[in-house]
Backbone as ProteinMPNN parsed JSONL, in Angstrom:
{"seq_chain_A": "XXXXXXXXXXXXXXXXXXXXXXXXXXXXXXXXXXXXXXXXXXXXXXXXXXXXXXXXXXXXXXXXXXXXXXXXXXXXXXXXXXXXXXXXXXXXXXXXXXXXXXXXXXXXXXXXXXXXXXXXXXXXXXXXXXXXXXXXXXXXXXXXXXXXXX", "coords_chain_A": {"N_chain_A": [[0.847, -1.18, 0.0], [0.338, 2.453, -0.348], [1.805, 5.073, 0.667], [1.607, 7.511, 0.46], [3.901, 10.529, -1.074], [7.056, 10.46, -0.868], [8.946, 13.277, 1.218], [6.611, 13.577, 2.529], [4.244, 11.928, 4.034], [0.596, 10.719, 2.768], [0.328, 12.427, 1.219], [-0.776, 13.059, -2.247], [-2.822, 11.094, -1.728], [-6.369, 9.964, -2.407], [-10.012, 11.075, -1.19], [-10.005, 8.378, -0.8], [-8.27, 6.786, -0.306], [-6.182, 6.055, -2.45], [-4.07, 6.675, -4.954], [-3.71, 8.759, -7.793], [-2.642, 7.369, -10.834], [-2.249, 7.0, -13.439], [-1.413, 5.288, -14.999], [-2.209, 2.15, -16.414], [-3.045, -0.726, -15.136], [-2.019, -4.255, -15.16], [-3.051, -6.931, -13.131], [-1.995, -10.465, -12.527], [-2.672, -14.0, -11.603], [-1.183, -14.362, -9.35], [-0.79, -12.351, -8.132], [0.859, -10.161, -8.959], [1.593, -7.378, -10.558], [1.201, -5.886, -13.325], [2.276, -3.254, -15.445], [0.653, -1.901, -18.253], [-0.132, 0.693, -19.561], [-0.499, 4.042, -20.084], [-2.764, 6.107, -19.528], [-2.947, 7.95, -20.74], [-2.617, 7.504, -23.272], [-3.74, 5.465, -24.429], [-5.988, 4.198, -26.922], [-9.509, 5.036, -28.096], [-11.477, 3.006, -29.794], [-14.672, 2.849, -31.397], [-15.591, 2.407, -28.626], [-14.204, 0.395, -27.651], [-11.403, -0.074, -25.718], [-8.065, 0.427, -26.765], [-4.909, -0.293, -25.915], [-2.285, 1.406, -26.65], [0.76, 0.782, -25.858], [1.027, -1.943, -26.099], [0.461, -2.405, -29.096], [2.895, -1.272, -30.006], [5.113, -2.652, -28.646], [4.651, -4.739, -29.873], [5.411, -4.303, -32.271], [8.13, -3.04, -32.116], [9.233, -6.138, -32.558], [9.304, -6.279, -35.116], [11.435, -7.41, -37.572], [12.637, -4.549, -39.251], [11.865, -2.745, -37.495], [13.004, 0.366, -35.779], [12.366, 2.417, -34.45], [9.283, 2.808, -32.875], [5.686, 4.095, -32.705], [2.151, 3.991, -31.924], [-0.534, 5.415, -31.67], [-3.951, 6.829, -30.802], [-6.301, 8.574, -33.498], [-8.421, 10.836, -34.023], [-11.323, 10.113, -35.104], [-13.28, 10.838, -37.992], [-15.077, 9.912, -39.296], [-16.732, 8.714, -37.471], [-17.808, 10.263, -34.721], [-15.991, 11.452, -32.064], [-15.041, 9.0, -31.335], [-11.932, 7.31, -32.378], [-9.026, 6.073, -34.492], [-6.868, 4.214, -35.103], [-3.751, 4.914, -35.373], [-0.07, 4.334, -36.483], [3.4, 4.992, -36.711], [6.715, 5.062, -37.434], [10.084, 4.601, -37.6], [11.932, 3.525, -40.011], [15.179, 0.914, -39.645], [17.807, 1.676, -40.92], [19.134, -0.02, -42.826], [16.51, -1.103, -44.284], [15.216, 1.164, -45.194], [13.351, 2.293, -47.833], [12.797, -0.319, -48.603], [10.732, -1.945, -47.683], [7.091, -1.704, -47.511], [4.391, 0.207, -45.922], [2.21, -1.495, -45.844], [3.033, -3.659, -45.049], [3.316, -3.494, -42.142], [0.637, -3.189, -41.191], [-0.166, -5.694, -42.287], [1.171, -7.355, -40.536], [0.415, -6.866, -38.011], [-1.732, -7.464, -38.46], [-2.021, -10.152, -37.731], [-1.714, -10.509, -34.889], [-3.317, -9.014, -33.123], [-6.731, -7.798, -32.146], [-9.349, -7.196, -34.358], [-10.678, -4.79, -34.579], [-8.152, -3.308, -33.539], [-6.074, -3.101, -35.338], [-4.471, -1.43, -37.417], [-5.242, 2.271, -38.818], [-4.144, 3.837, -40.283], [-0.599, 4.181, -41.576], [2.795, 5.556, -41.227], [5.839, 6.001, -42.257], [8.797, 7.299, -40.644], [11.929, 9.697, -41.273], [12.934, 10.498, -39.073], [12.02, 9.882, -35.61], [10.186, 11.712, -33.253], [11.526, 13.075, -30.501], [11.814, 12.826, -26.987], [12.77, 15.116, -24.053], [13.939, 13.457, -22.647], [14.615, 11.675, -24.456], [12.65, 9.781, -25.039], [10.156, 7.963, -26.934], [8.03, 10.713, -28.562], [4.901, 11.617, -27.988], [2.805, 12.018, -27.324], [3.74, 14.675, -29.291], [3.225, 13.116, -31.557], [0.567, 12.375, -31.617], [-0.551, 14.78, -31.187], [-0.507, 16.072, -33.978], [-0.936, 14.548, -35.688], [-3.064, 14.46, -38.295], [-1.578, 16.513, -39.346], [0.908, 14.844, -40.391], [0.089, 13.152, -41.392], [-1.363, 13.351, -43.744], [-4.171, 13.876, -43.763], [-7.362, 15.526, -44.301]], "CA_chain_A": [[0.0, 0.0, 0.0], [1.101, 3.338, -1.068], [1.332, 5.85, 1.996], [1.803, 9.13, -0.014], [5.161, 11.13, -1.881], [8.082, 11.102, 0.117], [8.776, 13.237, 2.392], [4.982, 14.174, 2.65], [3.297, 11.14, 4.03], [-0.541, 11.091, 3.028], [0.403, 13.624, 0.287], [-1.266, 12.578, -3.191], [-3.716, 10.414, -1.586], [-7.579, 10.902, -2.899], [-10.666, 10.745, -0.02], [-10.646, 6.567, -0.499], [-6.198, 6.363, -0.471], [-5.662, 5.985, -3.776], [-3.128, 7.302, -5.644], [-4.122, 8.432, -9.452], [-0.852, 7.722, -11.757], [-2.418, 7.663, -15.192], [-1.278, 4.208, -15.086], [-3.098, 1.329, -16.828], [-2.133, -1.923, -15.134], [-3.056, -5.541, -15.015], [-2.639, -8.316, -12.099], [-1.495, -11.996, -12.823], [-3.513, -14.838, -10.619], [-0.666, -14.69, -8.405], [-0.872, -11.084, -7.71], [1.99, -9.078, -9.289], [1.235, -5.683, -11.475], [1.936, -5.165, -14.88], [2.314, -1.511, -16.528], [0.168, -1.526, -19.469], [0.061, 1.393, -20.839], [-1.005, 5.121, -19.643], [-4.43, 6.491, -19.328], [-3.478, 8.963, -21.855], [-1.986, 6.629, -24.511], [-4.872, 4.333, -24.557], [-6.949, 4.979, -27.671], [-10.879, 4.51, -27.704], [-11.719, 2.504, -31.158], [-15.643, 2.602, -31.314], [-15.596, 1.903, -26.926], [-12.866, -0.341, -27.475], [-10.061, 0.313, -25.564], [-6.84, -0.236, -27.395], [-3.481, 0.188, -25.011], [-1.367, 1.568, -27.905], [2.348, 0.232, -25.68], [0.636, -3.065, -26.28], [1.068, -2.058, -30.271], [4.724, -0.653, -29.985], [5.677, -3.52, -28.156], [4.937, -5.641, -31.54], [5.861, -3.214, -33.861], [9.576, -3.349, -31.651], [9.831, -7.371, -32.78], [9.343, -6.573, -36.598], [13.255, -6.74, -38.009], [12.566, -3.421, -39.273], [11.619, -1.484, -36.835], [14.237, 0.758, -35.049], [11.544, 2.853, -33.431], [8.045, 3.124, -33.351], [4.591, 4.112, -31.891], [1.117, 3.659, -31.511], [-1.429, 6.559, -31.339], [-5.264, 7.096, -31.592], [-6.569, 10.058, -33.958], [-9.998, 10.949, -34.287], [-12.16, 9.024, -36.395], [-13.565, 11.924, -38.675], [-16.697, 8.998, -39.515], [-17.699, 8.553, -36.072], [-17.053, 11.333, -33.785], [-16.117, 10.382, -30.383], [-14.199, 7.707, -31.475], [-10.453, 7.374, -33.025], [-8.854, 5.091, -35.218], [-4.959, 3.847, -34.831], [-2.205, 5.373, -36.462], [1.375, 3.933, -35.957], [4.596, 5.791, -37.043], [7.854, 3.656, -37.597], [11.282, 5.302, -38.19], [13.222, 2.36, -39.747], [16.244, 0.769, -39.402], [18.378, 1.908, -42.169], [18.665, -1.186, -43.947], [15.299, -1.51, -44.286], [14.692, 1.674, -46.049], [12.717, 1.881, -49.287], [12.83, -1.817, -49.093], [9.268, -2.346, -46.563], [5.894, -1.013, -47.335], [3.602, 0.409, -44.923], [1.17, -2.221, -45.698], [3.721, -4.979, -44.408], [3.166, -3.279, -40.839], [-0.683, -3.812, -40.768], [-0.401, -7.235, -42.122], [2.24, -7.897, -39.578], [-0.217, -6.929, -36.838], [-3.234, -8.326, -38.307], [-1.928, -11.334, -37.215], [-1.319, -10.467, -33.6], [-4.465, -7.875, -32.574], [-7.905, -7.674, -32.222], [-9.608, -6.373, -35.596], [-10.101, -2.854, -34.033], [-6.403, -2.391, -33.052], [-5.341, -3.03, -36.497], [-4.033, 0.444, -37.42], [-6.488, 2.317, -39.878], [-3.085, 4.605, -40.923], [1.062, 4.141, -41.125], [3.115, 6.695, -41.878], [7.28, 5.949, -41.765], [9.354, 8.804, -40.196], [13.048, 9.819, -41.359], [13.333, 11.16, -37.464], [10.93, 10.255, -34.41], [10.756, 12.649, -32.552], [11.454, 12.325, -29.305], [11.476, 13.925, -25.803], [14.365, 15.621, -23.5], [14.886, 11.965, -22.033], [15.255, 10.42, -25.542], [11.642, 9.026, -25.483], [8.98, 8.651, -28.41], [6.857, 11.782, -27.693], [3.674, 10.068, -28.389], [2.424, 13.931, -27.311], [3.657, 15.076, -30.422], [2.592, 12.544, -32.157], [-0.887, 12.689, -31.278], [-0.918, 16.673, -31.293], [0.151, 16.463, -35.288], [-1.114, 13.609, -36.253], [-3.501, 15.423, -38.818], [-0.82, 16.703, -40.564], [2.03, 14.217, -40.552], [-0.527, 11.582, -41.836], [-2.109, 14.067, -44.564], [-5.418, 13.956, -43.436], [-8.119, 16.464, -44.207]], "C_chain_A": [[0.884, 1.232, 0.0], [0.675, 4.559, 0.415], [1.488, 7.325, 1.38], [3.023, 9.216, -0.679], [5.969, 11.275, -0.604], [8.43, 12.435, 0.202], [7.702, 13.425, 3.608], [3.894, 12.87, 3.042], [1.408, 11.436, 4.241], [-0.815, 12.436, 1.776], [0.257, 12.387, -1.534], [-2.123, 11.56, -3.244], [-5.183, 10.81, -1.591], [-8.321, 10.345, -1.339], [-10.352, 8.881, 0.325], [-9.212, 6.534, -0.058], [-6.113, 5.809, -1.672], [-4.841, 7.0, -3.91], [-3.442, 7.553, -7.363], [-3.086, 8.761, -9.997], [-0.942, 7.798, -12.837], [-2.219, 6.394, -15.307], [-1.944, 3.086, -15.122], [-2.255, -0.184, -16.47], [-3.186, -3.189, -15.094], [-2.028, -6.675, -13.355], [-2.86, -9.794, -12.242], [-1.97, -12.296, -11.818], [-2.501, -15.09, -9.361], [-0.298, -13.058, -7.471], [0.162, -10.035, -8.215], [1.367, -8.64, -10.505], [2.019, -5.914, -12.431], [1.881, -3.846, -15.103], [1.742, -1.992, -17.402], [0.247, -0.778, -20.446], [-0.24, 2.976, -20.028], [-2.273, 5.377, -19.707], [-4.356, 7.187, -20.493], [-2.83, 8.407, -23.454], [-2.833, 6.195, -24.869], [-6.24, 5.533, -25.513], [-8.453, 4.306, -27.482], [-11.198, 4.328, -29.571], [-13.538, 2.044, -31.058], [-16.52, 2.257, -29.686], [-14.605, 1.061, -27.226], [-11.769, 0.31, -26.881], [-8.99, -0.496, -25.799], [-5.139, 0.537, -26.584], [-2.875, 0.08, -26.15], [0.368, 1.037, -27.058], [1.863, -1.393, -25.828], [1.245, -3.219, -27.839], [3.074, -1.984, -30.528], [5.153, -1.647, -29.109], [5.552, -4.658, -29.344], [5.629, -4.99, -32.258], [7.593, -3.567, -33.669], [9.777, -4.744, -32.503], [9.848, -7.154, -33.698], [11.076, -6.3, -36.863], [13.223, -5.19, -38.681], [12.333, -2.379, -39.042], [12.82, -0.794, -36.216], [13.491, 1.81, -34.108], [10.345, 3.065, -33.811], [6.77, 3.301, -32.386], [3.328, 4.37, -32.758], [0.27, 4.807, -31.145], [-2.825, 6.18, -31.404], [-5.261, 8.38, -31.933], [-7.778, 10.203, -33.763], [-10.181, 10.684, -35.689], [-13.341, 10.07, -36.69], [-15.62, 11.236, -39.162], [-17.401, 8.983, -38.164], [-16.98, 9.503, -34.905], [-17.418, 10.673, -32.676], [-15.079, 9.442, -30.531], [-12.484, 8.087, -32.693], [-10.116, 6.068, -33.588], [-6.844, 5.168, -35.293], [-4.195, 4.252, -36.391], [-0.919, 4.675, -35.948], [2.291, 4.69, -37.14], [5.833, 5.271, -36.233], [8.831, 4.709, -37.9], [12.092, 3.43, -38.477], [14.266, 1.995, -39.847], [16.879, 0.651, -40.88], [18.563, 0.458, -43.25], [17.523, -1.969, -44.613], [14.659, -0.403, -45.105], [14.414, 2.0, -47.338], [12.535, 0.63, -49.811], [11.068, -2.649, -48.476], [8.385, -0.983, -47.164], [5.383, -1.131, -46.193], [2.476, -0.711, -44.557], [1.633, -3.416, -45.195], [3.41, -4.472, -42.749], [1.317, -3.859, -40.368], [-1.15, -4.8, -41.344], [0.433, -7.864, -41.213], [1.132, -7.939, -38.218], [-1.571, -7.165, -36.939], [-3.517, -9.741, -38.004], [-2.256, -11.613, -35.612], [-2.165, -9.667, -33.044], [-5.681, -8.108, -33.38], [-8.411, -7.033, -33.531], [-9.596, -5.444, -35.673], [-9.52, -2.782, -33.742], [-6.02, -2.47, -34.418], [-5.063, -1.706, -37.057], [-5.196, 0.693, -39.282], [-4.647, 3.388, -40.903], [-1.379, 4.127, -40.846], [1.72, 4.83, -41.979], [4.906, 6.124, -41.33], [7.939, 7.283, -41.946], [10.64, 8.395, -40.672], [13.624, 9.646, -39.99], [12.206, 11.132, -36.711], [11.368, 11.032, -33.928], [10.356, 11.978, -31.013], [11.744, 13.671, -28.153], [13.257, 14.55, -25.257], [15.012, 14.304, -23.032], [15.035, 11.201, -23.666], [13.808, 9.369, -25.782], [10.813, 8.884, -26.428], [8.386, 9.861, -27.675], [5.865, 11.517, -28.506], [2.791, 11.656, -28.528], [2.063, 14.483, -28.917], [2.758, 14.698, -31.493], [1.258, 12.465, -32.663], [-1.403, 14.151, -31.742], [-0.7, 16.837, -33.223], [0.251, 16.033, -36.196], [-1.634, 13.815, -37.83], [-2.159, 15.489, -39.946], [0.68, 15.651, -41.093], [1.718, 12.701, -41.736], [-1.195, 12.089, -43.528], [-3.402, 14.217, -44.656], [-6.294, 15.446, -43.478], [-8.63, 17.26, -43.055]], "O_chain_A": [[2.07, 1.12, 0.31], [-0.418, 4.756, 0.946], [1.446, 8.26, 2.18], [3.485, 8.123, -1.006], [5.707, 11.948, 0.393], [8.236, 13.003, -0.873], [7.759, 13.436, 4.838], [2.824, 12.792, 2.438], [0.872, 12.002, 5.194], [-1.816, 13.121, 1.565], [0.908, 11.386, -1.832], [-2.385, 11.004, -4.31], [-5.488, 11.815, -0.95], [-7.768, 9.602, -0.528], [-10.467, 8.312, 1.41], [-9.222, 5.976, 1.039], [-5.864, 4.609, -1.559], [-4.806, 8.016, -3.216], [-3.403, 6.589, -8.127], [-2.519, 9.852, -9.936], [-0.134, 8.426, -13.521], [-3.167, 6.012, -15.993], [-2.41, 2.723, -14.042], [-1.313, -0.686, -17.083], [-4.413, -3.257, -15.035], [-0.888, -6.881, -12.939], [-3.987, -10.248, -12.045], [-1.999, -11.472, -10.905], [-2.831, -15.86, -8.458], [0.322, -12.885, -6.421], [0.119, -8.946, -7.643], [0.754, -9.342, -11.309], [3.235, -6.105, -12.434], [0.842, -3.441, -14.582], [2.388, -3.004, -17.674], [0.504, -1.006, -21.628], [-0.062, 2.698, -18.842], [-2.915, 4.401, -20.097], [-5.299, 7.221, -21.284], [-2.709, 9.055, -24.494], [-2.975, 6.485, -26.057], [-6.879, 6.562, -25.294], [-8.617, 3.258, -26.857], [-11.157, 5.238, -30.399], [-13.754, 0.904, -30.646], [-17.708, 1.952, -29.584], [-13.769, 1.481, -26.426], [-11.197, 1.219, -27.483], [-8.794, -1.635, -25.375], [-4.568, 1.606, -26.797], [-2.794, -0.99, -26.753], [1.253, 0.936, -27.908], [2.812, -2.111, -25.512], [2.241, -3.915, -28.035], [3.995, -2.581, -31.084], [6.09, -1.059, -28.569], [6.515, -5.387, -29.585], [6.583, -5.452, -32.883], [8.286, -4.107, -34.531], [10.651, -4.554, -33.35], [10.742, -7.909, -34.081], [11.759, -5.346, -36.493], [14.284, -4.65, -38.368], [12.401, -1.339, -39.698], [13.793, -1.544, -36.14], [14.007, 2.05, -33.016], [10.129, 3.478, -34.95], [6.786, 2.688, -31.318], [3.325, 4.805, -33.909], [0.51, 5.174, -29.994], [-3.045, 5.167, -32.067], [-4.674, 9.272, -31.319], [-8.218, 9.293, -33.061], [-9.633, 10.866, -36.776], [-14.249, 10.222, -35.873], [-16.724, 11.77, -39.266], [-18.587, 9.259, -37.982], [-15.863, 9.395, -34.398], [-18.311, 9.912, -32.303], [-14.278, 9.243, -29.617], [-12.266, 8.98, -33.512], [-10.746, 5.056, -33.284], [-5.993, 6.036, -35.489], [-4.14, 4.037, -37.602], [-0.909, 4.502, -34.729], [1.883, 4.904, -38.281], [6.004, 5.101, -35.025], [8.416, 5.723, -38.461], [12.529, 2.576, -37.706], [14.872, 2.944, -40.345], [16.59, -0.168, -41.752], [17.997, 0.239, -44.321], [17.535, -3.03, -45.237], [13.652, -0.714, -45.742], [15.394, 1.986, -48.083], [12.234, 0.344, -50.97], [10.531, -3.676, -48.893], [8.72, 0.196, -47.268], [5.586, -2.07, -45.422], [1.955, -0.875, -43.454], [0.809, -4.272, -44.873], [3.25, -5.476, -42.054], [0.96, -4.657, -39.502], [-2.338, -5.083, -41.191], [0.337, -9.09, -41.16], [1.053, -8.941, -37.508], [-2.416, -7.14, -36.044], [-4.576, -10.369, -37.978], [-2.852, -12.59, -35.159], [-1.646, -9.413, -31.958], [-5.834, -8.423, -34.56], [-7.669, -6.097, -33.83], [-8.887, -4.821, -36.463], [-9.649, -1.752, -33.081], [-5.391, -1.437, -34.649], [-5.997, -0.922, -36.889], [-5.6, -0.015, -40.204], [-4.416, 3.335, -42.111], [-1.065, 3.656, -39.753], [1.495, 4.872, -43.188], [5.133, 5.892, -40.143], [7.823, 8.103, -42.857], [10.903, 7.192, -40.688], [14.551, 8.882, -39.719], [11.357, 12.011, -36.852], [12.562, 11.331, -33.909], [9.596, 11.129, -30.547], [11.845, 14.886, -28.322], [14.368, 14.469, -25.781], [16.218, 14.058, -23.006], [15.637, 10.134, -23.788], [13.836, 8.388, -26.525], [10.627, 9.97, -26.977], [8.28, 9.968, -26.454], [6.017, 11.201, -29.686], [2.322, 12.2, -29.527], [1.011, 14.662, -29.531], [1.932, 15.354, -32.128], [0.899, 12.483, -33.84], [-2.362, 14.484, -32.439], [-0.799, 17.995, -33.629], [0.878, 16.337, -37.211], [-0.85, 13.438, -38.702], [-1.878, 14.814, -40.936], [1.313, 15.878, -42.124], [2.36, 11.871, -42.38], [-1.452, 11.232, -44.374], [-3.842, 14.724, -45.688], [-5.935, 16.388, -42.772], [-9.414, 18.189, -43.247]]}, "name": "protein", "num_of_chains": 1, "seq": "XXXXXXXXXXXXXXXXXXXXXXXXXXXXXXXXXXXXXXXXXXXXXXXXXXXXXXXXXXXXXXXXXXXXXXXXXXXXXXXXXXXXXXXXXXXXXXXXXXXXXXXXXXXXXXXXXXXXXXXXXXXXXXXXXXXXXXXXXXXXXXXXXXXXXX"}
């Protein structure tokens, strides 16, 4: 149990003692926590929720990935709802040699029919954060235009 932020015990705890981290986890029958994914990663595909580090954790095994992520955009047909984009930078020996459409037959093997990405767009340069991470942020925020979408 989580007693608060050090040195502040009781500090970031809501009326019940919870702690809200944004953090989407799961628990194995023997009790230990997974990480999933974030609260704010996790796209909504028709009510489906699709944990996009679920995605980018496949996308990583393809030999041609060298980095990649997992977004929802808004789904322009059904408002309210979003539809998966992924954006790949790949590994130089791999470029101009892989179509986009090898990524969402790669993961129409391995995901639910609604995770299957409705877009893929390969980057020269992810961009990434001050620690060196995808910025998924960006991603998301710019999606629109990176993807060419109306």
């Amino acid at each position: 149990r989580m007693l608060g932020y050090w040195p502040n015990p009781g500090s970031g705890l809501d009326e019940e003692g919870y702690v809200h981290t944004g953090d989407v986890v799961r628990v194995d029958d023997r009790g230990y926590f997974y990480i999933v994914d974030r609260t704010k990663d996790m796209a909504n595909i028709s009510g489906y929720k699709v944990y996009t580090r679920e995605l980018d954790d496949l996308l990583y095994t393809h030999p041609a990935t060298e980095m990649a992520a997992a977004v929802g955009v808004p789904d322009h047909e059904r408002p309210g709802s979003e539809r998966v984009a992924i954006f790949i930078q790949l590994r130089p020996e791999y470029r101009g040699k892989v179509k986009e459409e090898k990524f969402i037959e790669y993961l129409r093997e391995k995901v639910a029919k609604y995770a299957v990405p409705k877009y893929v767009r390969f980057l020269d340069n992810m961009p990434l954060t001050e620690v060196q991470k995808v910025n998924k942020k960006y991603l998301r925020e710019n999606a629109k235009e990176l993807l060419g979408l109306p």
